[in-house]
Coordinates of C-alpha atoms and ligand atoms in Angstrom, one line a residue:
X1 CA -33.5 -19.0 21.8
X2 CA -29.8 -19.1 22.6
X3 CA -27.3 -16.5 21.4
X4 CA -25.6 -17.7 18.3
X5 CA -22.3 -16.9 19.9
X6 CA -22.9 -19.4 22.7
X7 CA -22.8 -22.5 20.7
X8 CA -19.6 -24.5 20.8
X9 CA -19.6 -25.9 17.3
X10 CA -21.0 -24.4 14.1
X11 CA -22.8 -27.6 13.1
X12 CA -22.8 -29.8 16.1
X13 CA -24.7 -32.6 14.3
X14 CA -22.3 -33.1 11.4
X15 CA -19.1 -32.2 13.3
X16 CA -19.7 -34.9 15.9
X17 CA -20.8 -37.8 13.7
X18 CA -19.4 -41.2 14.6
X19 CA -17.5 -43.1 12.0
X20 CA -20.4 -45.3 11.1
X21 CA -22.8 -42.4 10.7
X22 CA -20.4 -40.4 8.7
X23 CA -19.7 -43.4 6.4
X24 CA -23.5 -43.8 5.8
X25 CA -23.9 -40.1 5.0
X26 CA -20.9 -40.2 2.6
X27 CA -21.9 -43.4 0.9
X28 CA -25.5 -42.2 0.2
X29 CA -24.3 -38.9 -1.2
X30 CA -21.4 -40.5 -3.1
X31 CA -23.8 -42.9 -4.9
X32 CA -26.1 -40.0 -5.8
X33 CA -23.3 -37.8 -7.0
X34 CA -21.7 -40.4 -9.2
X35 CA -25.0 -41.2 -10.8
X36 CA -25.4 -37.4 -11.4
X37 CA -21.9 -37.0 -12.8
X38 CA -22.5 -39.9 -15.2
X39 CA -25.8 -38.5 -16.4
X40 CA -24.5 -34.9 -16.9
X41 CA -20.9 -35.0 -17.9
X42 CA -19.8 -37.2 -20.9
X43 CA -16.2 -36.8 -19.7
X44 CA -16.8 -38.1 -16.1
X45 CA -19.1 -40.8 -17.5
X46 CA -16.3 -42.0 -19.9
X47 CA -14.0 -42.3 -16.9
X48 CA -16.3 -44.9 -15.4
X49 CA -17.1 -46.5 -18.7
X50 CA -13.4 -47.0 -19.6
X51 CA -12.9 -48.7 -16.3
X52 CA -15.9 -51.0 -16.9
X53 CA -17.7 -49.5 -13.8
X54 CA -21.4 -48.8 -14.0
X55 CA -22.5 -45.8 -11.9
X56 CA -25.0 -48.0 -9.9
X57 CA -22.0 -50.1 -8.8
X58 CA -20.7 -47.2 -6.7
X59 CA -22.7 -47.7 -3.5
X60 CA -20.3 -47.0 -0.6
X61 CA -17.1 -45.1 -0.1
X62 CA -15.2 -48.4 -0.4
X63 CA -16.2 -48.4 -4.1
X64 CA -14.3 -45.2 -4.7
X65 CA -11.1 -46.9 -5.5
X66 CA -12.7 -48.4 -8.6
X67 CA -13.1 -44.9 -10.2
X68 CA -10.1 -43.7 -12.2
X69 CA -8.4 -40.4 -11.0
X70 CA -9.0 -37.1 -12.8
X71 CA -6.3 -34.5 -13.1
X72 CA -6.8 -30.7 -12.9
X73 CA -4.7 -30.5 -16.1
X74 CA -7.4 -32.6 -18.0
X75 CA -10.1 -30.2 -17.0
X76 CA -7.9 -27.2 -17.8
X77 CA -7.2 -28.7 -21.2
X78 CA -10.9 -29.1 -21.9
X79 CA -11.4 -25.4 -21.1
X80 CA -8.8 -24.3 -23.7
X81 CA -11.4 -25.0 -26.4
X82 CA -13.4 -22.1 -25.0
X83 CA -15.8 -24.0 -22.8
X84 CA -16.2 -21.8 -19.8
X85 CA -16.1 -24.6 -17.3
X86 CA -14.9 -27.6 -19.3
X87 CA -15.3 -31.3 -19.1
X88 CA -16.6 -31.7 -15.6
X89 CA -19.4 -29.1 -15.9
X90 CA -22.5 -30.9 -14.7
X91 CA -25.0 -28.1 -14.3
X92 CA -26.5 -25.9 -17.0
X93 CA -25.0 -22.4 -17.2
X94 CA -28.3 -20.9 -16.2
X95 CA -27.8 -22.4 -12.7
X96 CA -24.1 -21.3 -12.4
X97 CA -23.9 -18.1 -10.3
X98 CA -20.1 -17.8 -9.7
X99 CA -16.9 -18.8 -11.4
X100 CA -13.6 -18.8 -9.6
X101 CA -10.1 -19.7 -10.8
X102 CA -7.1 -21.5 -9.3
X103 CA -4.0 -19.7 -8.3
X104 CA -0.8 -21.7 -7.8
X105 CA 2.6 -21.7 -9.4
X106 CA 2.2 -24.5 -11.9
X107 CA -0.2 -25.5 -14.6
X108 CA -3.0 -23.8 -16.4
X109 CA -5.5 -21.6 -14.4
X110 CA -8.6 -23.6 -14.0
X111 CA -12.1 -22.2 -13.9
X112 CA -14.5 -23.6 -11.4
X113 CA -18.2 -23.1 -11.3
X114 CA -20.7 -22.8 -8.5
X115 CA -24.4 -23.0 -8.4
X116 CA -26.4 -21.4 -5.6
X117 CA -26.4 -24.7 -3.7
X118 CA -22.6 -25.1 -4.3
X119 CA -22.1 -21.6 -2.8
X120 CA -24.2 -22.5 0.2
X121 CA -22.0 -25.6 0.6
X122 CA -18.9 -23.6 0.3
X123 CA -20.1 -21.2 3.0
X124 CA -21.1 -24.1 5.3
X125 CA -17.7 -25.7 5.1
X126 CA -16.0 -22.4 5.6
X127 CA -18.2 -21.5 8.6
X128 CA -17.3 -24.8 10.3
X129 CA -13.6 -24.0 9.8
X130 CA -13.9 -20.4 11.0
X131 CA -16.0 -21.3 14.0
X132 CA -13.4 -23.8 15.0
X133 CA -10.8 -21.0 14.7
X134 CA -12.8 -18.9 17.1
X135 CA -14.7 -16.6 14.7
X136 CA -18.0 -15.4 16.2
X137 CA -20.9 -13.2 15.2
X138 CA -19.7 -10.6 17.6
X139 CA -16.4 -10.2 15.8
X140 CA -15.4 -7.3 13.5
X141 CA -13.2 -8.8 10.9
X142 CA -11.1 -7.0 8.2
X143 CA -10.7 -9.3 5.3
X144 CA -7.4 -8.4 3.7
X145 CA -7.0 -10.8 0.7
X146 CA -7.1 -10.2 -3.0
X147 CA -10.7 -10.1 -4.2
X148 CA -9.8 -11.7 -7.5
X149 CA -10.3 -14.7 -9.6
X150 CA -8.8 -16.6 -6.7
X151 CA -11.2 -18.5 -4.4
X152 CA -9.4 -17.3 -1.3
X153 CA -10.9 -13.8 -1.9
X154 CA -14.5 -13.1 -2.4
X155 CA -15.7 -16.7 -1.7
X156 CA -13.8 -17.1 1.5
X157 CA -14.8 -13.6 2.5
X158 CA -18.4 -14.7 2.3
X159 CA -17.8 -17.5 4.8
X160 CA -17.0 -14.8 7.5
X161 CA -20.4 -13.3 6.7
X162 CA -22.0 -16.8 7.0
X163 CA -20.7 -17.1 10.5
X164 CA -22.2 -13.7 11.2
X165 CA -19.1 -11.6 11.8
X166 CA -19.3 -7.9 10.9
X167 CA -17.0 -8.4 7.9
X168 CA -15.1 -5.5 6.4
X169 CA -14.0 -6.2 2.8
X170 CA -10.7 -4.4 2.8
X171 CA -8.7 -6.3 0.2
X172 CA -5.0 -5.7 -0.2
X173 CA -3.1 -2.4 -0.5
X174 CA -3.6 1.0 1.2
X175 CA -2.0 -0.5 4.3
X176 CA -1.5 2.8 6.1
X177 CA -5.2 3.6 5.8
X178 CA -6.0 0.1 7.0
X179 CA -3.8 0.5 10.1
X180 CA -5.4 3.9 10.9
X181 CA -8.9 2.5 10.5
X182 CA -8.1 -0.4 12.8
X183 CA -6.6 1.9 15.4
X184 CA -9.7 4.2 15.2
X185 CA -12.0 1.3 16.3
X186 CA -12.2 1.2 20.1
X187 CA -13.0 -2.5 20.5
X188 CA -11.0 -5.5 19.4
X189 CA -10.9 -6.5 15.7
X190 CA -10.0 -9.5 13.8
X191 CA -8.0 -9.8 10.6
X192 CA -7.9 -12.4 7.8
X193 CA -4.7 -12.1 5.9
X194 CA -1.5 -14.0 5.0
X195 CA 0.9 -14.2 7.9
X196 CA 3.5 -12.2 6.1
X197 CA 1.0 -9.4 5.5
X198 CA 0.3 -9.3 9.3
X199 CA 4.0 -8.8 9.9
X200 CA 4.0 -6.1 7.2
X201 CA 1.2 -4.3 9.0
X202 CA 3.4 -4.1 12.1
X203 CA 6.0 -2.2 10.1
X204 CA 3.3 0.1 8.6
X205 CA 2.1 0.9 12.1
X206 CA 5.6 1.7 13.2
X207 CA 6.1 4.1 10.3
X208 CA 3.2 6.2 11.6
X209 CA 4.2 6.0 15.2
X210 CA 1.9 3.2 16.4
X211 CA 2.7 0.1 18.3
X212 CA 1.3 -3.1 16.7
X213 CA -0.8 -3.7 19.8
X214 CA -2.4 -0.2 19.3
X215 CA -4.3 -1.8 16.3
X216 CA -6.4 -3.9 18.7
X217 CA -6.2 -7.1 16.6
X218 CA -7.4 -9.8 18.9
X219 CA -7.9 -12.6 16.4
X220 CA -5.8 -13.5 13.4
X221 CA -7.3 -15.8 10.7
X222 CA -4.4 -16.8 8.4
X223 CA -4.3 -18.5 5.0
X224 CA -2.4 -18.5 1.8
X225 CA 1.0 -19.4 3.2
X226 CA 2.4 -22.2 5.3
X227 CA 3.9 -19.7 7.7
X228 CA 2.1 -20.6 10.9
X229 CA 3.5 -24.1 10.7
X230 CA 7.0 -22.9 10.9
X231 CA 8.1 -23.1 14.5
X232 CA 8.3 -19.7 16.2
X233 CA 6.3 -17.8 13.5
X234 CA 2.9 -18.1 15.1
X235 CA 4.4 -17.1 18.5
X236 CA 6.1 -14.1 16.8
X237 CA 2.8 -12.8 15.3
X238 CA 0.8 -13.5 18.5
X239 CA 3.3 -11.6 20.7
X240 CA 3.7 -8.8 18.2
X241 CA 0.0 -7.9 18.2
X242 CA -1.3 -9.7 21.3
X243 CA -3.6 -11.8 19.2
X244 CA -4.6 -15.5 18.8
X245 CA -3.4 -16.8 15.5
X246 CA -5.3 -19.6 13.7
X247 CA -4.5 -21.3 10.5
X248 CA -7.0 -22.2 7.8
X249 CA -6.8 -24.3 4.7
X250 CA -8.7 -24.9 1.5
X251 CA -8.2 -25.6 -2.2
X252 CA -9.6 -23.6 -5.1
X253 CA -11.5 -26.6 -6.4
X254 CA -13.1 -27.5 -3.1
X255 CA -13.1 -24.2 -1.2
X256 CA -12.1 -23.2 2.3
X257 CA -12.8 -26.3 4.3
X258 CA -10.6 -26.6 7.4
X259 CA -9.3 -24.6 10.3
X260 CA -7.5 -25.1 13.6
X261 CA -9.4 -25.4 16.9
X262 CA -8.1 -24.0 20.2
X263 CA -6.3 -27.3 20.8
X264 CA -3.9 -26.5 17.9
X265 CA -3.5 -30.1 17.0
X266 CA -3.8 -29.7 13.2
X267 CA -6.5 -28.4 10.9
X268 CA -10.0 -29.9 11.4
X269 CA -11.5 -31.1 8.2
X270 CA -14.8 -29.3 7.8
X271 CA -15.9 -30.8 4.5
X272 CA -17.8 -33.8 5.9
X273 CA -20.9 -34.4 3.8
X274 CA -19.4 -32.3 0.9
X275 CA -16.3 -34.2 -0.2
X276 CA -14.6 -37.4 0.7
X277 CA -10.8 -37.3 1.1
X278 CA -8.6 -40.2 0.3
X279 CA -4.8 -40.5 0.7
X280 CA -2.7 -42.0 -2.0
X281 CA 0.9 -42.7 -2.7
X282 CA 1.8 -39.8 -5.1
X283 CA 4.1 -42.0 -7.1
X284 CA 2.2 -45.3 -7.5
X285 CA -1.4 -43.9 -7.0
X286 CA -2.0 -46.7 -4.5
X287 CA -4.7 -45.9 -1.8
X288 CA -3.1 -45.6 1.6
X289 CA -4.8 -46.5 4.9
X290 CA -6.5 -43.5 6.4
X291 CA -4.8 -44.0 9.8
X292 CA -3.4 -41.7 12.4
X293 CA -0.1 -40.2 11.3
X294 CA -0.4 -41.4 7.7
X295 CA 1.1 -39.1 5.0
X296 CA -0.1 -39.0 1.4
X297 CA -1.5 -37.0 -1.4
X298 CA -5.1 -35.9 -0.9
X299 CA -7.6 -37.0 -3.5
X300 CA -11.0 -35.3 -3.4
X301 CA -14.4 -36.6 -4.5
X302 CA -17.3 -34.2 -4.3
X303 CA -20.5 -35.8 -2.9
X304 CA -22.7 -32.7 -2.9
X305 CA -21.7 -30.5 -5.8
X306 CA -23.7 -29.4 -8.9
X307 CA -21.5 -27.3 -11.2
X308 CA -17.9 -28.6 -11.1
X309 CA -17.8 -31.8 -9.1
X310 CA -14.4 -33.4 -8.3
X311 CA -14.4 -37.0 -9.2
X312 CA -11.4 -38.6 -7.5
X313 CA -9.4 -35.5 -8.4
X314 CA -5.8 -35.6 -7.5
X315 CA -4.7 -32.5 -5.5
X316 CA -1.0 -33.1 -5.6
X317 CA -1.1 -31.7 -2.0
X318 CA 0.5 -33.8 0.6
X319 CA -1.2 -34.1 4.0
X320 CA -0.5 -35.9 7.2
X321 CA -3.7 -37.0 8.9
X322 CA -4.5 -37.4 12.6
X323 CA -7.6 -39.5 13.4
X324 CA -7.4 -39.7 17.2
X325 CA -10.3 -37.8 19.0
X326 CA -9.8 -34.1 19.6
X327 CA -10.5 -32.6 23.0
X328 CA -12.7 -29.9 21.4
X329 CA -15.4 -32.6 20.7
X330 CA -15.2 -32.5 16.9
X331 CA -14.9 -36.0 15.4
X332 CA -13.5 -34.9 12.0
X333 CA -10.0 -35.9 11.1
X334 CA -7.3 -33.4 11.5
X335 CA -4.3 -32.8 9.3
X336 CA -1.1 -30.9 8.6
X337 CA -0.4 -29.6 5.1
X338 CA 3.0 -30.8 4.1
X339 CA 3.2 -29.0 0.7
X340 CA 2.9 -29.9 -2.9
X341 CA 3.8 -33.5 -3.9
X342 CA 5.8 -32.0 -6.8
X343 CA 7.8 -30.0 -4.3
X344 CA 8.7 -33.1 -2.4
X345 CA 11.8 -35.0 -3.4
X346 CA 13.3 -38.3 -2.3
X347 CA 16.9 -38.6 -1.3
X348 CA 18.0 -42.2 -0.8
X349 CA 14.5 -43.2 0.3
X350 CA 13.9 -40.2 2.6
X351 CA 11.1 -37.8 1.7
X352 CA 12.2 -34.2 1.9
X353 CA 9.5 -31.4 2.1
X354 CA 10.2 -27.7 1.6
X355 CA 8.5 -27.0 4.9
X356 CA 11.1 -29.1 6.6
X357 CA 13.9 -27.1 5.1
X358 CA 12.1 -23.9 6.1
X359 CA 11.8 -25.1 9.6
X360 CA 15.5 -26.0 9.8
X361 CA 16.5 -22.6 8.5
X362 CA 14.4 -20.9 11.2
X363 CA 16.9 -22.2 13.8
X364 CA 19.6 -20.3 12.0
X365 CA 17.8 -16.9 11.8
X366 CA 18.6 -14.1 11.8
X367 CA 21.9 -15.0 10.0
X368 CA 19.8 -16.5 7.2
X369 CA 16.5 -14.9 6.0
X370 CA 14.6 -18.2 5.7
X371 CA 14.3 -17.9 1.9
X372 CA 15.8 -20.8 0.0
X373 CA 15.6 -22.8 -3.2
X374 CA 16.4 -26.3 -4.1
X375 CA 17.7 -26.9 -7.6
X376 CA 17.6 -30.5 -8.8
X377 CA 19.9 -30.5 -11.8
X378 CA 19.9 -34.3 -12.4
X379 CA 16.9 -36.6 -12.6
X380 CA 16.1 -39.1 -9.8
X381 CA 17.4 -41.2 -8.1
X382 CA 19.0 -38.4 -6.1
X383 CA 22.1 -40.0 -4.7
X384 CA 24.2 -36.8 -4.7
X385 CA 24.5 -33.8 -2.4
X386 CA 21.3 -31.7 -3.2
X387 CA 22.1 -28.2 -4.3
X388 CA 20.3 -25.7 -1.9
X389 CA 20.5 -21.9 -2.3
X390 CA 20.0 -20.1 0.9
X391 CA 19.7 -16.4 1.4
X392 CA 22.3 -15.0 3.8
X393 CA 21.3 -11.9 5.8
X394 CA 23.0 -8.6 4.9
X395 CA 24.7 -8.3 8.2
X396 CA 26.8 -11.4 8.0
X397 CA 30.4 -10.7 7.0
X398 CA 31.7 -12.4 3.8
X399 CA 34.5 -14.0 5.8
X400 CA 31.9 -16.0 7.8
X401 CA 30.0 -17.3 4.8
X402 CA 31.8 -20.6 4.3
X403 CA 31.3 -21.6 7.9
X404 CA 27.7 -20.6 7.8
X405 CA 27.1 -22.7 4.6
X406 CA 28.7 -25.7 6.4
X407 CA 26.5 -25.1 9.4
X408 CA 23.3 -25.0 7.2
X409 CA 24.3 -28.2 5.5
X410 CA 25.0 -29.8 8.9
X411 CA 21.7 -28.7 10.2
X412 CA 19.8 -30.1 7.2
X413 CA 21.7 -33.4 7.5
X414 CA 20.8 -33.6 11.2
X415 CA 17.2 -32.5 11.0
X416 CA 16.1 -34.0 7.6
X417 CA 18.7 -36.7 7.0
X418 CA 20.0 -35.7 3.6
X419 CA 23.3 -34.4 2.2
X420 CA 23.2 -30.9 0.7
X421 CA 25.6 -28.6 -1.2
X422 CA 24.7 -25.2 0.2
X423 CA 25.3 -22.0 -1.7
X424 CA 24.7 -18.8 0.1
X425 CA 23.1 -16.1 -2.0
X426 CA 22.5 -12.4 -1.1
X427 CA 19.4 -11.3 0.8
X428 CA 16.6 -10.4 -1.7
X429 CA 17.9 -12.8 -4.5
X430 CA 15.2 -15.4 -4.1
X431 CA 11.8 -13.9 -4.9
X432 CA 9.6 -13.6 -1.9
X433 CA 6.2 -12.9 -3.5
X434 CA 3.2 -14.9 -2.5
X435 CA 4.2 -18.3 -3.8
X436 CA 7.8 -18.9 -4.4
X437 CA 8.8 -22.1 -6.1
X438 CA 11.0 -23.9 -3.6
X439 CA 12.0 -26.9 -5.6
X440 CA 13.1 -26.4 -9.2
X441 CA 13.6 -29.5 -11.3
X442 CA 16.2 -28.0 -13.6
X443 CA 16.8 -31.4 -15.3
X444 CA 13.4 -31.1 -16.9
X445 CA 13.7 -27.5 -17.9
X446 CA 12.0 -25.8 -15.0
X447 CA 13.0 -22.2 -14.3
X448 CA 13.3 -20.7 -10.8
Ligands
ZN501 ZN1 -10.3 -29.9 17.9

């Protein structure tokens, strides 16, 4: 028997499937799932019936496009009647063992159920992601996320246990105690947190006279924020602590499913056999070719889910996918998360993503804090200079503000190809809690 820590991939069979084998697996499971959905959820059945599609006509992944989309808002609406899981509940409550809810800044919270088999699936996907990120059974990992309704708490925590890491459920808060506990452990430790919380830990360490490297954090598993994708941020955290930082990704509905391998060429999709991902044009809903470099909104369809299956559920998350082989040996597609489709806006045919603005502002640090907000005060088409509020650092003299605002606007025009009307606002003005709304559509009554 080999040591569990020796193997290169968590699930070598599934993670190295060729395209034809993967397609066969997905098609078989899709057909079974759609038949199950039709049998057990009147809502999901009606979706097919209205489109004139019989469940036995869904035989391969090519047939997916015949199934109408579902929206999270529809499921959330069906839960407002008091039904604990709502219209896509397909398993009896006796079989449901966990309910998690969505976070996010928009829409109604959504309750999502898991059976025992669903939980196993969640842990399997998460373990593939964590293994790719370098998590091993020999690791000691502090999990520092909020153990709440949110799936990125308890459920993700359990994926670390699935890998076999010695997992310490720390949660959030009591940061000084955490720092002391880390420093008291002689060997290296790992941490799962948001990137900004890691930076905070460095400050907490300094307050009690410790260097960040005294904490012995060798591995950082990061989620909950797009921080690591901002140029320079990963390097900053890695150098601060002397750790290897890896990004992970999931959605509340599907679970933690993807993580970066050591090649750092995007997030490896770890949900093969559990959910099929399509890309669509967020405006027209047209299915886009799943080709290297393609950008689009992810649409998820569960193919092995009992309690709350996703049936062509729109995520409103924009991804860019990479389908070229990865040197690590995994055959799954990789992707970059570009942000919410409702946070993207189009200026004269150019798609602008908040992450792009954040990246441009990084080049102007430390004169700007990196916090910003776009306020769209008129409906599309956007043929005007886009109002952007940008936080100016405290140390910048007022006399220099006009020139800095012009510099920011010039930077955005050069990097992202759109005209902006930049207003500098004082540091601390734009809320920096976990999920700040970056694009406010004031023309339809949205508030910052
Ligand atoms: Zn790889």
